[in-house]
Amino acid sequence: DQQVKQNSPSLSVQEGRISILNCDYTNSMFDYFLWYKKYPAEGPTFLISISSIKDKNEDGRFTVFLNKSAKHLSLHIVPSQPGDSAVYFCAARMYNNNDMRFGAGTRLTVKP
Amino acid sequence: DTGVSQDPRHKITKRGQNVTFRCDPISEHNRLYWYRQTLGQGPEFLTYFQNEAQLEKSRLLSDRFSAERPKGSFSTLEIQRTEQGDSAMYLCASSLVQGAGLYNEQFFGPGTRLTVL
């Protein structure tokens, strides 16, 4: 059962513009959400997270928005840079539960 | 380099053979996780250890799979009688959990890519 879904397998954006990556989840028990970035031949790297008590978390160029009623979160990257080109995974977990569920990933390409 | 390391990075084996992978977590981390990632999918949780105790196993972890963390440091994941469906990237992650351990960031290794012929 795919409890975390990333429906866009790829996204292409021009350098300097905004990248918006989307993620939907089905399990209302999830209360902590994370974004990971993965370069080829490397493991996923933690990028940013948000707990369900918030609707926005910002870290530099990266902002994650959470809409609990819609069971939807998004990652905004502004401005996008070529070095941001990678696969981005959305992940979700329940309180104090180590079974983290990942989406299938979105490949972001930022063109110079 | 103080990150999570995994060995080997690549493994090709014939169906029916046994394989063993090793993961060395970040030294002070007390939790260690194993994930499996197949092509076009995100990582899927397999199991995790708190120190040397294996506390949780996914239903994905069939009886052909066994994981150990004997001294609470490195971990091994063994697959017996490999099948072609076992071909995947096997990722290890570690984290430091203190106190209630509510939310903890997991640091991933580069993975071991297994190909079963």
Coordinates of C-alpha atoms in Angstrom, one line a residue:
Chain A
D1 CA 0.0 0.0 0.0
Q2 CA 1.4 3.3 -1.1
Q3 CA 0.7 5.6 1.8
V4 CA 3.0 8.3 0.5
K5 CA 2.7 9.4 -3.1
Q6 CA 4.7 11.6 -5.3
N7 CA 2.8 11.8 -8.5
S8 CA 5.3 13.7 -10.6
P9 CA 8.3 11.5 -11.5
S10 CA 10.2 14.4 -12.9
L11 CA 10.3 18.2 -12.9
S12 CA 12.4 20.6 -14.9
V13 CA 12.9 24.2 -13.9
Q14 CA 15.0 27.1 -15.1
E15 CA 17.8 28.3 -12.8
G16 CA 16.6 31.1 -10.5
R17 CA 12.9 30.1 -10.7
I18 CA 10.9 28.4 -8.1
S19 CA 10.8 24.6 -7.9
I20 CA 7.7 23.1 -6.3
L21 CA 7.6 19.4 -5.4
N22 CA 4.4 17.8 -4.2
C23 CA 3.6 14.9 -2.0
D24 CA 0.3 13.4 -0.9
Y25 CA -0.3 10.9 1.9
T26 CA -3.2 8.7 2.9
N27 CA -2.5 7.8 6.5
S28 CA -3.9 10.4 8.9
M29 CA -1.8 9.0 11.7
F30 CA 1.3 10.4 10.1
D31 CA 2.5 13.4 12.1
Y32 CA 6.0 14.0 11.0
F33 CA 7.1 14.6 7.4
L34 CA 10.5 14.8 5.9
W35 CA 12.2 15.6 2.6
Y36 CA 15.3 13.8 1.5
K37 CA 17.5 14.6 -1.5
K38 CA 19.4 11.9 -3.3
Y39 CA 22.3 12.3 -5.7
P40 CA 23.4 9.3 -7.9
A41 CA 25.6 6.8 -6.1
E42 CA 24.8 8.3 -2.7
G43 CA 22.3 7.6 0.0
P44 CA 19.4 10.0 0.6
T45 CA 20.4 13.1 2.5
F46 CA 18.0 14.8 5.0
L47 CA 16.9 18.2 3.7
I48 CA 14.0 19.6 5.8
S49 CA 11.2 18.3 8.0
I50 CA 7.9 19.5 9.5
S51 CA 5.7 18.2 12.3
S52 CA 1.9 18.2 12.1
I53 CA 1.6 21.0 14.6
K54 CA 3.0 23.4 12.0
D55 CA 1.9 24.3 8.5
K56 CA 5.2 25.8 7.3
N57 CA 8.9 25.3 8.0
E58 CA 11.6 27.3 6.3
D59 CA 15.3 26.7 6.0
G60 CA 17.2 29.1 3.7
R61 CA 16.0 28.5 0.1
F62 CA 13.9 25.5 1.2
T63 CA 10.3 25.8 2.6
V64 CA 8.0 22.9 3.3
F65 CA 4.3 23.5 3.5
L66 CA 1.8 21.1 5.1
N67 CA -1.9 21.0 4.5
K68 CA -3.3 18.4 6.9
S69 CA -6.9 18.6 5.8
A70 CA -5.8 17.8 2.2
K71 CA -3.1 15.4 3.4
H72 CA -0.7 17.2 1.2
L73 CA 2.8 18.7 1.6
S74 CA 5.0 20.5 -0.8
L75 CA 8.6 21.6 -1.0
H76 CA 9.5 24.9 -2.4
I77 CA 13.0 25.8 -3.5
V78 CA 13.7 29.4 -4.3
P79 CA 15.7 30.3 -6.2
S80 CA 16.5 27.0 -7.8
Q81 CA 20.2 26.3 -8.6
P82 CA 21.7 23.7 -10.9
G83 CA 23.2 21.9 -7.8
D84 CA 19.7 21.2 -6.7
S85 CA 19.3 18.7 -9.5
A86 CA 18.7 15.4 -7.7
V87 CA 15.9 13.0 -6.8
Y88 CA 13.7 14.3 -3.9
F89 CA 11.9 11.9 -1.7
C90 CA 9.0 12.8 0.6
A91 CA 8.8 10.6 3.7
A92 CA 6.3 10.4 6.6
R93 CA 6.2 8.7 9.9
M94 CA 4.0 8.4 13.0
Y95 CA 4.9 9.6 16.5
N96 CA 7.8 7.7 17.9
N97 CA 7.6 5.2 15.1
N98 CA 10.6 4.2 13.1
D99 CA 8.6 2.8 10.1
M100 CA 9.2 5.8 7.8
R101 CA 7.3 5.6 4.6
F102 CA 8.8 7.1 1.4
G103 CA 7.3 8.3 -1.8
A104 CA 8.7 7.1 -5.1
G105 CA 10.6 10.3 -5.6
T106 CA 10.6 13.2 -8.1
R107 CA 13.7 13.9 -10.2
L108 CA 14.3 17.6 -10.3
T109 CA 16.4 19.1 -13.1
V110 CA 17.5 22.7 -12.8
K111 CA 18.6 24.1 -16.1
P112 CA 21.3 26.8 -16.2
Chain B
D1 CA 34.8 10.5 7.0
T2 CA 32.3 10.0 9.9
G3 CA 29.3 9.1 7.8
V4 CA 27.5 5.8 7.4
S5 CA 29.5 3.3 5.3
Q6 CA 28.3 0.2 3.6
D7 CA 30.2 -2.7 2.2
P8 CA 30.2 -3.9 -0.5
R9 CA 28.8 -1.2 -2.8
H10 CA 27.9 -3.7 -5.4
K11 CA 27.2 -7.4 -5.3
I12 CA 26.3 -9.7 -8.2
T13 CA 25.3 -13.2 -7.2
K14 CA 23.6 -16.2 -8.7
R15 CA 20.1 -17.2 -7.6
G16 CA 20.2 -19.5 -4.6
Q17 CA 23.4 -18.1 -3.2
N18 CA 23.7 -16.4 0.2
V19 CA 24.9 -12.9 0.5
T20 CA 25.9 -10.7 3.5
F21 CA 26.1 -6.9 3.6
R22 CA 27.8 -4.8 6.3
C23 CA 26.8 -1.4 7.6
D24 CA 29.0 0.8 9.8
P25 CA 26.9 3.6 11.4
I26 CA 28.0 6.9 12.6
S27 CA 29.9 6.0 15.7
E28 CA 27.8 7.5 18.5
H29 CA 24.5 6.6 16.9
N30 CA 22.4 4.1 18.8
R31 CA 19.8 3.3 16.2
L32 CA 20.5 1.5 13.0
Y33 CA 18.0 0.9 10.2
W34 CA 17.9 -1.2 7.0
Y35 CA 15.9 -0.2 4.0
R36 CA 15.4 -1.7 0.5
Q37 CA 14.9 0.4 -2.6
T38 CA 13.8 -1.0 -5.9
L39 CA 14.0 0.9 -9.2
G40 CA 11.6 3.8 -9.4
Q41 CA 10.5 3.4 -5.8
G42 CA 11.4 5.1 -2.6
P43 CA 13.2 3.2 0.2
E44 CA 11.1 0.7 2.1
F45 CA 11.7 0.0 5.8
L46 CA 13.0 -3.5 6.6
T47 CA 14.1 -3.4 10.2
Y48 CA 15.8 -1.4 12.9
F49 CA 18.0 -1.9 16.0
Q50 CA 18.3 0.1 19.2
N51 CA 21.8 -0.7 20.2
E52 CA 22.1 -4.5 19.8
A53 CA 18.4 -5.2 20.1
Q54 CA 16.3 -5.7 16.9
L55 CA 13.1 -3.9 17.9
E56 CA 11.0 -3.9 14.7
K57 CA 10.8 -5.9 11.5
S58 CA 8.7 -5.2 8.5
R59 CA 6.6 -7.8 6.9
L60 CA 8.9 -7.3 3.9
L61 CA 11.6 -9.1 5.9
S62 CA 11.0 -12.7 4.9
D63 CA 12.5 -15.6 6.8
R64 CA 15.3 -15.7 4.2
F65 CA 16.5 -12.3 5.6
S66 CA 18.3 -12.0 8.9
A67 CA 19.9 -8.9 10.4
E68 CA 22.3 -8.7 13.4
R69 CA 24.0 -6.0 15.3
P70 CA 26.0 -8.1 17.8
K71 CA 27.8 -5.4 19.7
G72 CA 25.6 -2.5 19.0
S73 CA 28.0 -1.0 16.5
F74 CA 28.1 -2.4 12.9
S75 CA 25.3 -4.5 11.5
T76 CA 25.0 -7.2 8.9
L77 CA 22.1 -8.1 6.7
E78 CA 22.2 -11.7 5.3
I79 CA 19.9 -13.0 2.5
Q80 CA 19.8 -16.7 2.2
R81 CA 18.9 -18.5 -1.0
T82 CA 18.7 -15.3 -3.0
E83 CA 15.9 -14.8 -5.6
Q84 CA 15.8 -12.5 -8.6
G85 CA 13.2 -10.5 -6.8
D86 CA 15.8 -9.6 -4.1
S87 CA 17.7 -7.5 -6.6
A88 CA 17.6 -4.0 -5.2
M89 CA 19.6 -1.3 -3.4
Y90 CA 19.9 -2.1 0.3
L91 CA 20.3 1.1 2.3
C92 CA 21.5 1.4 5.9
A93 CA 20.8 4.5 8.1
S94 CA 21.6 5.4 11.6
S95 CA 20.4 8.0 14.1
L96 CA 21.0 9.2 17.6
V97 CA 18.0 8.9 19.9
Q98 CA 18.1 10.4 23.3
G99 CA 15.4 10.7 25.9
A100 CA 11.9 10.0 24.5
G101 CA 13.4 9.8 21.1
L102 CA 10.4 11.4 19.4
Y103 CA 11.8 12.5 16.2
N104 CA 15.3 11.8 15.0
E105 CA 17.0 12.4 11.7
Q106 CA 18.3 9.3 10.0
F107 CA 21.6 9.5 8.1
F108 CA 21.8 7.2 5.2
G109 CA 24.8 5.3 3.8
P110 CA 25.5 5.0 0.0
G111 CA 23.8 1.6 -0.2
T112 CA 24.7 -1.9 -1.5
R113 CA 23.3 -2.7 -4.9
L114 CA 22.5 -6.3 -5.2
T115 CA 21.9 -8.0 -8.5
V116 CA 20.7 -11.6 -8.5
L117 CA 21.2 -13.4 -11.8

